[in-house]
mmCIF file of C-alpha atoms in Angstrom:
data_model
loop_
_atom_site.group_PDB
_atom_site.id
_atom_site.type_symbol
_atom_site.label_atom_id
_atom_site.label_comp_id
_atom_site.label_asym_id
_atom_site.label_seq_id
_atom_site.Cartn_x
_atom_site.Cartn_y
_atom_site.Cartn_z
ATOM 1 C CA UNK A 1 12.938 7.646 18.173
ATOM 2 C CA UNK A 2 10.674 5.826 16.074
ATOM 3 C CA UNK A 3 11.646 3.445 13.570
ATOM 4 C CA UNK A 4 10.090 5.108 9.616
ATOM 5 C CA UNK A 5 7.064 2.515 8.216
ATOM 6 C CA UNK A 6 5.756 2.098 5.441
ATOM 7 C CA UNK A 7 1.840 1.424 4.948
ATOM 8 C CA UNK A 8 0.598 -0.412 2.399
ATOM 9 C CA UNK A 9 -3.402 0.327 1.538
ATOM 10 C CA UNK A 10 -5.194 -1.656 -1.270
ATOM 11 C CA UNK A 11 -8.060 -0.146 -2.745
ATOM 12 C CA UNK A 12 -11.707 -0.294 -1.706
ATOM 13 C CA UNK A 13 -14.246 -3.224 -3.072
ATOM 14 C CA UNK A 14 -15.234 -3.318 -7.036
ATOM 15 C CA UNK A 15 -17.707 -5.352 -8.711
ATOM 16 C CA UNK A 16 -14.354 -6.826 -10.109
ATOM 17 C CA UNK A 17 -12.897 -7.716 -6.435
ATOM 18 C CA UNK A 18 -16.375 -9.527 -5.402
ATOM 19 C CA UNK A 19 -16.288 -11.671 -8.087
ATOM 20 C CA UNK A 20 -12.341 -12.889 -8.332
ATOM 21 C CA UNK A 21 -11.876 -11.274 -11.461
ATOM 22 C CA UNK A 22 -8.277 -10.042 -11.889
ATOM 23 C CA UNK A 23 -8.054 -6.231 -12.629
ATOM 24 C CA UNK A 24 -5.473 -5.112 -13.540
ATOM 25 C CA UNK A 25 -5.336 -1.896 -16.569
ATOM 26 C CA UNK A 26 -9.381 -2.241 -16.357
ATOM 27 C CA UNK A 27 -10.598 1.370 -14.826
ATOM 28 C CA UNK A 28 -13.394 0.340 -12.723
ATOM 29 C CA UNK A 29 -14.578 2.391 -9.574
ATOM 30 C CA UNK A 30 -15.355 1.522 -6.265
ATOM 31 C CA UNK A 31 -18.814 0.061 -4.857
ATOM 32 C CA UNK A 32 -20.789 1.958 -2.657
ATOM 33 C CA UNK A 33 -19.963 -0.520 -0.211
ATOM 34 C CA UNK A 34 -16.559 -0.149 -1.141
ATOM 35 C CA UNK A 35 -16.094 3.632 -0.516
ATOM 36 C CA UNK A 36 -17.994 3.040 3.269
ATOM 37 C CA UNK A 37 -15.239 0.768 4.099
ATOM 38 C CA UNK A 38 -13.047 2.926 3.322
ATOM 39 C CA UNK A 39 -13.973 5.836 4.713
ATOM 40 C CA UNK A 40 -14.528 3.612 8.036
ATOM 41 C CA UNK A 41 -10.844 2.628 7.790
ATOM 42 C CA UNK A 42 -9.677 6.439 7.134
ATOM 43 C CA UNK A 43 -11.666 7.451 10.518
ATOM 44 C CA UNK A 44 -10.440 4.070 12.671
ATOM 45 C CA UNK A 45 -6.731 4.399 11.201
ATOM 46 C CA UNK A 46 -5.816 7.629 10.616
ATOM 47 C CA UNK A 47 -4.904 10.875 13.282
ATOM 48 C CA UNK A 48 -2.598 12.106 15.549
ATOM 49 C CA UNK A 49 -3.314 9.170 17.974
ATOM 50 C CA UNK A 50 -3.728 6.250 15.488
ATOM 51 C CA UNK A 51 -1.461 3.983 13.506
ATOM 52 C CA UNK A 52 -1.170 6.328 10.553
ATOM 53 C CA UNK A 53 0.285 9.829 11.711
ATOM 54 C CA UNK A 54 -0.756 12.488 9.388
ATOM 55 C CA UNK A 55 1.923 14.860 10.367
ATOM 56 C CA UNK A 56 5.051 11.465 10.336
ATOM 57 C CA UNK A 57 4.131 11.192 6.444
ATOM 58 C CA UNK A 58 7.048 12.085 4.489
ATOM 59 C CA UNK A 59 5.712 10.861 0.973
ATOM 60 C CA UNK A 60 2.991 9.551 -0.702
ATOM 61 C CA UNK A 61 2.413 6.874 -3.533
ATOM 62 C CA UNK A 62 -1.236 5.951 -5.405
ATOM 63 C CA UNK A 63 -1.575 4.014 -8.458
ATOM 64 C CA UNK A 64 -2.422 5.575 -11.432
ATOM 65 C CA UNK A 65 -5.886 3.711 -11.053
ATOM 66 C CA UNK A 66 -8.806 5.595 -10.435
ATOM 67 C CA UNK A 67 -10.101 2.853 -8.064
ATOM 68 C CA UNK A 68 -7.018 3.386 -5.938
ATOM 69 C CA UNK A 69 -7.044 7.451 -6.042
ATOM 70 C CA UNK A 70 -10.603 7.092 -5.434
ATOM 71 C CA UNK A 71 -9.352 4.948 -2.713
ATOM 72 C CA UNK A 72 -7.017 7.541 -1.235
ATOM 73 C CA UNK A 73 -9.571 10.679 -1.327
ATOM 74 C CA UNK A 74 -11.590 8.313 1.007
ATOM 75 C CA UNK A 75 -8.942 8.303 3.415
ATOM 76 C CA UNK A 76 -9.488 12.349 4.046
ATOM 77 C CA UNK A 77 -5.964 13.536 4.598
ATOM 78 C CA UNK A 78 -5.895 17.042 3.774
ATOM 79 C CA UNK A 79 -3.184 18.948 1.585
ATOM 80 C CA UNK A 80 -2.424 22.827 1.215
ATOM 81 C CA UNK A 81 -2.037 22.029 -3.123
ATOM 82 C CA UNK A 82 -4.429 20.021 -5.762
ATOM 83 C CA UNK A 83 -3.954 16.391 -5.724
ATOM 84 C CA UNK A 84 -1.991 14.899 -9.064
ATOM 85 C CA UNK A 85 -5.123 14.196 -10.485
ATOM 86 C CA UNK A 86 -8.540 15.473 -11.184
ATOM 87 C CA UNK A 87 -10.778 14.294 -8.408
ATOM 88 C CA UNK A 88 -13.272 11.252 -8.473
ATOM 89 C CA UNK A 89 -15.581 12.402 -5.886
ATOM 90 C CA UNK A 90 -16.755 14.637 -2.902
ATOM 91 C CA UNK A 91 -15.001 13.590 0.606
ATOM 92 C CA UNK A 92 -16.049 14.648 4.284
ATOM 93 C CA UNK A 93 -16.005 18.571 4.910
ATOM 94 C CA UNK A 94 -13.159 18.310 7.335
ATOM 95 C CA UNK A 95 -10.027 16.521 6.313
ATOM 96 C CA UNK A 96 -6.910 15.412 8.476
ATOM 97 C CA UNK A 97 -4.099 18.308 7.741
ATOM 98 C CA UNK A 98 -0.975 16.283 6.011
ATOM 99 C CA UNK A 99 1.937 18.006 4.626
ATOM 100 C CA UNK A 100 3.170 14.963 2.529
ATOM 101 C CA UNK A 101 3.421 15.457 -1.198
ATOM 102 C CA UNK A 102 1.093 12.870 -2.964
ATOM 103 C CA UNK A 103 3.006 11.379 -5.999
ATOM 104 C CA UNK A 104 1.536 9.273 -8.726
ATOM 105 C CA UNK A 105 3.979 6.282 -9.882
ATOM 106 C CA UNK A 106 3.414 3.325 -12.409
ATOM 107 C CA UNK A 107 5.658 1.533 -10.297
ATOM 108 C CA UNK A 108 2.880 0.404 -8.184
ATOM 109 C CA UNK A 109 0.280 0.007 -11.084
ATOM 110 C CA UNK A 110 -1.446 -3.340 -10.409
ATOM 111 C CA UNK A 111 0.230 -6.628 -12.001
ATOM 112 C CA UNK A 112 -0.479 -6.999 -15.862
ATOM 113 C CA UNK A 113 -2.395 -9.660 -16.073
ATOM 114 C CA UNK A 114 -2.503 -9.767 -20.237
ATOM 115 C CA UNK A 115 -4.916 -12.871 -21.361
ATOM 116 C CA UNK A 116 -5.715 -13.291 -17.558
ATOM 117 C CA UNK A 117 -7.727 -9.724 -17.510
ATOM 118 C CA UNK A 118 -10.857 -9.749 -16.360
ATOM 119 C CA UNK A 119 -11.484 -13.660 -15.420
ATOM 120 C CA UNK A 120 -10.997 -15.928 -12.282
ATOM 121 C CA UNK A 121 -8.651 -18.086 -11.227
ATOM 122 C CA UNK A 122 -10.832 -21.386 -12.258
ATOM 123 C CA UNK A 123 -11.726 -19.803 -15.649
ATOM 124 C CA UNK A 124 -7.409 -19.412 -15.664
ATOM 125 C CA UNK A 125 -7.157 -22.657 -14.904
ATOM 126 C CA UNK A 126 -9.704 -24.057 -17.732
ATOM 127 C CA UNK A 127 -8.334 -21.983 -20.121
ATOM 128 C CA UNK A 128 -4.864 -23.214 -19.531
ATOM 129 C CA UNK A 129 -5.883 -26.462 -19.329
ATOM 130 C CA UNK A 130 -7.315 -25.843 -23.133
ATOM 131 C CA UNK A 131 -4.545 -24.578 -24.580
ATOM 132 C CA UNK A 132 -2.642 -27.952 -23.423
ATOM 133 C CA UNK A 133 -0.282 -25.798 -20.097
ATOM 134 C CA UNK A 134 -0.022 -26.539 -16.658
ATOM 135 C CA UNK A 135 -3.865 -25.878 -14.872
ATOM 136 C CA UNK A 136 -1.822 -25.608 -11.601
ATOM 137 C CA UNK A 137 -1.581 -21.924 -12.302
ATOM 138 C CA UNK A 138 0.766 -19.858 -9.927
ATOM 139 C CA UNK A 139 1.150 -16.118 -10.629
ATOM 140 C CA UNK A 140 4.004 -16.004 -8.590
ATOM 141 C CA UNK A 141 5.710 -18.799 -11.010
ATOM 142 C CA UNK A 142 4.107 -17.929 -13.334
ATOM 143 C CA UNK A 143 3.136 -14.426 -14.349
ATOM 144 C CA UNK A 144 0.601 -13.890 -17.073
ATOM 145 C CA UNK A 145 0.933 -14.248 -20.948
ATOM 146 C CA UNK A 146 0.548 -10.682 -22.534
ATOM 147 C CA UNK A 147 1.105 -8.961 -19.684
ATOM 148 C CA UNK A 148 4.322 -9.034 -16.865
ATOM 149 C CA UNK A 149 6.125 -12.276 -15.340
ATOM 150 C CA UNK A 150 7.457 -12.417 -11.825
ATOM 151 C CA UNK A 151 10.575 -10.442 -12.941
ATOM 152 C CA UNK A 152 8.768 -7.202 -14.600
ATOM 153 C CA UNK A 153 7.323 -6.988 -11.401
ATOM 154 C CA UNK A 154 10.126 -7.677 -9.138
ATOM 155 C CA UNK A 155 11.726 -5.157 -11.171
ATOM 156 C CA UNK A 156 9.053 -2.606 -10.519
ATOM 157 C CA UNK A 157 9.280 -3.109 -6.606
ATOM 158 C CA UNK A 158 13.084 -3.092 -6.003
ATOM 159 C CA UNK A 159 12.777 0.332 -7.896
ATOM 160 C CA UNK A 160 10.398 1.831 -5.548
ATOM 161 C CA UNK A 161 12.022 0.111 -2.555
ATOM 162 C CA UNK A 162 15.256 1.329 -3.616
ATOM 163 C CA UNK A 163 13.413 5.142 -3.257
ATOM 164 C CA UNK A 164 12.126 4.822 -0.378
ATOM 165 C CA UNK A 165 15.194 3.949 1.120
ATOM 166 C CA UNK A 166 17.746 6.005 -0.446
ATOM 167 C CA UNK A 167 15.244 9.451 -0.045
ATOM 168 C CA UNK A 168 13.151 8.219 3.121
ATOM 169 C CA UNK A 169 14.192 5.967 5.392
ATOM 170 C CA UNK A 170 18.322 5.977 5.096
ATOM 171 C CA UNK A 171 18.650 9.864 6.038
ATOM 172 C CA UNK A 172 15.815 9.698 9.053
ATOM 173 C CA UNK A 173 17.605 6.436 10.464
ATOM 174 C CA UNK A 174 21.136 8.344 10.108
ATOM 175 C CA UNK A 175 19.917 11.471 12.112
ATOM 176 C CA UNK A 176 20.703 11.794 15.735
ATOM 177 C CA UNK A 177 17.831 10.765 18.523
ATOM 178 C CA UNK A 178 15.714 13.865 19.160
ATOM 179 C CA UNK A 179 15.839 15.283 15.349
ATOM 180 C CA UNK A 180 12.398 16.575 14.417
ATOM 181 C CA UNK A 181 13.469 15.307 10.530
ATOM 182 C CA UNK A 182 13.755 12.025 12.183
ATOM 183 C CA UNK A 183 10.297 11.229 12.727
ATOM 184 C CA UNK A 184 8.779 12.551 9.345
ATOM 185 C CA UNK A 185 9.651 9.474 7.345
ATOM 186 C CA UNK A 186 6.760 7.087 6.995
ATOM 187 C CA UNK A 187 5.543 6.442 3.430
ATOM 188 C CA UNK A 188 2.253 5.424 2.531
ATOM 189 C CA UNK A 189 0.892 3.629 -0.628
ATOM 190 C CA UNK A 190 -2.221 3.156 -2.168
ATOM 191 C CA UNK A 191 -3.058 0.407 -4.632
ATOM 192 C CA UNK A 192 -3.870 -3.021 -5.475
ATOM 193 C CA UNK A 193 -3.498 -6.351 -3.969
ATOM 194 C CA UNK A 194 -0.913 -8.806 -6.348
ATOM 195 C CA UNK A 195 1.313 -5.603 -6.636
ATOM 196 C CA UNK A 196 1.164 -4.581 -2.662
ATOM 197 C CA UNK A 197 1.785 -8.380 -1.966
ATOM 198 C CA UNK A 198 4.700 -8.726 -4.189
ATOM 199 C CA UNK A 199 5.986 -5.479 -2.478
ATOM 200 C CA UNK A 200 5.535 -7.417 0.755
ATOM 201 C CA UNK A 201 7.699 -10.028 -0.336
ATOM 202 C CA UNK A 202 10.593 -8.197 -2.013
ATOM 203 C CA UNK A 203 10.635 -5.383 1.182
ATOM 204 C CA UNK A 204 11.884 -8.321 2.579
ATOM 205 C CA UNK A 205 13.926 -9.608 0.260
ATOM 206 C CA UNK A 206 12.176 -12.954 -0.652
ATOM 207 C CA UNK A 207 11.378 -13.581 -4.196
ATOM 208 C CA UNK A 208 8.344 -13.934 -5.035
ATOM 209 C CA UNK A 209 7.595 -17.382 -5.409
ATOM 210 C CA UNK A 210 9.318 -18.658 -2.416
ATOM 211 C CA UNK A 211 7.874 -16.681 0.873
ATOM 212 C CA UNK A 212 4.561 -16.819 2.784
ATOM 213 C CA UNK A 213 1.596 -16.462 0.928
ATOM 214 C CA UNK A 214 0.572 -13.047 1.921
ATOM 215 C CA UNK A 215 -3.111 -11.916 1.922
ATOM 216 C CA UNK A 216 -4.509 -8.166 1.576
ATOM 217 C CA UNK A 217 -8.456 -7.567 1.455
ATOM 218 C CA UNK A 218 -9.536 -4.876 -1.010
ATOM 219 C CA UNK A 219 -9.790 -1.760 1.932
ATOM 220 C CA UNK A 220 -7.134 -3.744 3.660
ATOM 221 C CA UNK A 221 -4.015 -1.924 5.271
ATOM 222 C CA UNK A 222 -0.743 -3.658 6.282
ATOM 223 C CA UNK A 223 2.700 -1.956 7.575
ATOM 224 C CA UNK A 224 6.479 -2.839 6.623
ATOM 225 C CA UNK A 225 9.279 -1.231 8.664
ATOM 226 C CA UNK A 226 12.766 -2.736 10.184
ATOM 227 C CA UNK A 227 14.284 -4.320 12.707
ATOM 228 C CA UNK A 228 16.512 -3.248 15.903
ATOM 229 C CA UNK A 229 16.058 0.395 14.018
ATOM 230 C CA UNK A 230 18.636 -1.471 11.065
ATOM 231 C CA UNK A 231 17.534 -0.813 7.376
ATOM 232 C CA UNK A 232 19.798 -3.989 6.625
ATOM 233 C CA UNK A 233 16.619 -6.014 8.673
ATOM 234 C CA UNK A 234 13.837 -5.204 6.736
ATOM 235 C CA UNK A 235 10.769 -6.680 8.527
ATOM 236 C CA UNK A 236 6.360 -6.859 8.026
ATOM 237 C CA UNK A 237 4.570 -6.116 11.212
ATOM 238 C CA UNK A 238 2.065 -8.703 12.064
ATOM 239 C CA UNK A 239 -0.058 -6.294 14.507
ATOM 240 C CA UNK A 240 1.182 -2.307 15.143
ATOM 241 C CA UNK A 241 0.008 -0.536 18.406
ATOM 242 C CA UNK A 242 -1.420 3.493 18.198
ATOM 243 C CA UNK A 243 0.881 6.022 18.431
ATOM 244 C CA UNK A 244 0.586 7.349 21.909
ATOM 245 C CA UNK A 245 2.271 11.428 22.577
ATOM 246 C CA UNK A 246 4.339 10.638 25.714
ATOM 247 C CA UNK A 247 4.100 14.177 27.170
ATOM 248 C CA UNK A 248 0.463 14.386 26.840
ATOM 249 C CA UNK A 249 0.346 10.504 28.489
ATOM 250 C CA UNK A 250 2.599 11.588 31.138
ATOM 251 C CA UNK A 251 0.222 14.948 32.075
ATOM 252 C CA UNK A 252 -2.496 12.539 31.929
ATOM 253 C CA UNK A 253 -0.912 10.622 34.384
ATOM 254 C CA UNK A 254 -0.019 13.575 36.622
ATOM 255 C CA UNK A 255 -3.507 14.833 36.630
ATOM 256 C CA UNK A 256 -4.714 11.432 37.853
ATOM 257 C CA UNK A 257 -2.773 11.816 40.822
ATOM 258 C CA UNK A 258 -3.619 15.297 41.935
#
């Protein structure tokens, strides 16, 4: 039985994201370069024999950010209902089937970044170093005048961690071995890269100051799940193998030998 994941996408390349320039409530779409990638990463990543198993989705979270819905559309799942917002764009003619229900949440809206909208780290810096503060800027430390500290968005990620494991995860690690229920319980999430990185750390239980600086390019994809099949030993997978049907592997095998 496997053990549920979460996958973490951040959106496709903006004009922002090539330039450093920290977006946070700005509505900017993707680059045409942007929505290539990630169409390239919905073909590479998602099927019935990749790392992201259409039909093991139990739930489905996008920022309220039309750079990260346009984002998700790219990816080409297909759904029986409307998605929870009007669309942004056409997508290819033949989607992957997915039965997960696609929820929008504020929860994983990108970080606030109040003054700090729309400018670079250096110009941070500068500016700070202006107004007389610390030029050693650290959002992790800390946060951004105007808009959230560290805590708002701890506060944020706990809550949606706290979901996923009380409605997701919990009940499909708690079901006996064979259970069909059992191996519906991925989650995936769309969004941005300070809030999926503070996710990162607080999946884990670090705060968010004190772990690993984590990295996540704009298109990039990365996967939390547990350890020894425990939801006490939350755990970040460095590398994740395809998923692989063992019956049709094992016919495969038999024909090879006829």
């Amino acid at each position: 039985m496997s053990t549920p994941r979460v996958f973490i996408i951040r959106h496709g390349e903006t004009a922002w994201s090539i330039d450093g320039r920290h977006t946070g409530s700005t509505d900017i779409p993707l680059t045409a370069n942007g929505e290539k990638r990630v169409k390239a990463t919905g073909k590479a990543l998602i099927g019935d024999d990749r790392l992201i198993v259409p039909k093991k989705l139990a739930h489905i979270y996008v920022s309220p950010r039309k750079r990260a819905q346009r984002t998700f559309e790219l990816l080409n799942l297909g759904f029986k209902g409307p998605l929870p917002w009007k669309r942004h764009g056409e997508c290819e003619s033949k989607p992957v089937p997915c039965d997960a229900e696609v929820e929008v949440t504020e929860d994983i809206r990108e970080w606030e970044y109040g003054e700090y909208e729309g400018i670079t780290s250096p110009q941070i810096r500068e500016k700070r170093k202006q107004q007389g503060l610390d030029p050693n800027w650290d959002i992790w430390r800390d946060g951004c005048p105007g808009g959230e500290s560290p805590a708002d968005v701890n506060a944020r990620c706990d809550r949606l961690i706290k979901e996923i494991r009380e409605r997701f995860h919990a009940p499909a690690l708690n079901k006996p071995k064979g259970d069909p229920d059992a191996e519906r319980a991925d989650v995936l999430i769309v969004a941005h890269g300070h809030i999926l990185r503070a996710f990162a750390q607080r999946w884990t239980g670090l705060s968010l100051h004190e772990g690993p600086s984590f990295l996540l390019e704009a298109g990039g994809v990365g996967t939390l799940s547990y350890e020894h099949h425990n939801i006490n030993e939350p755990a970040i997978i460095l590398g994740s193998a395809f998923h692989v049907d063992l019956e049709d592997d094992a016919k495969v095998d038999k024909l090879g030998k006829i």
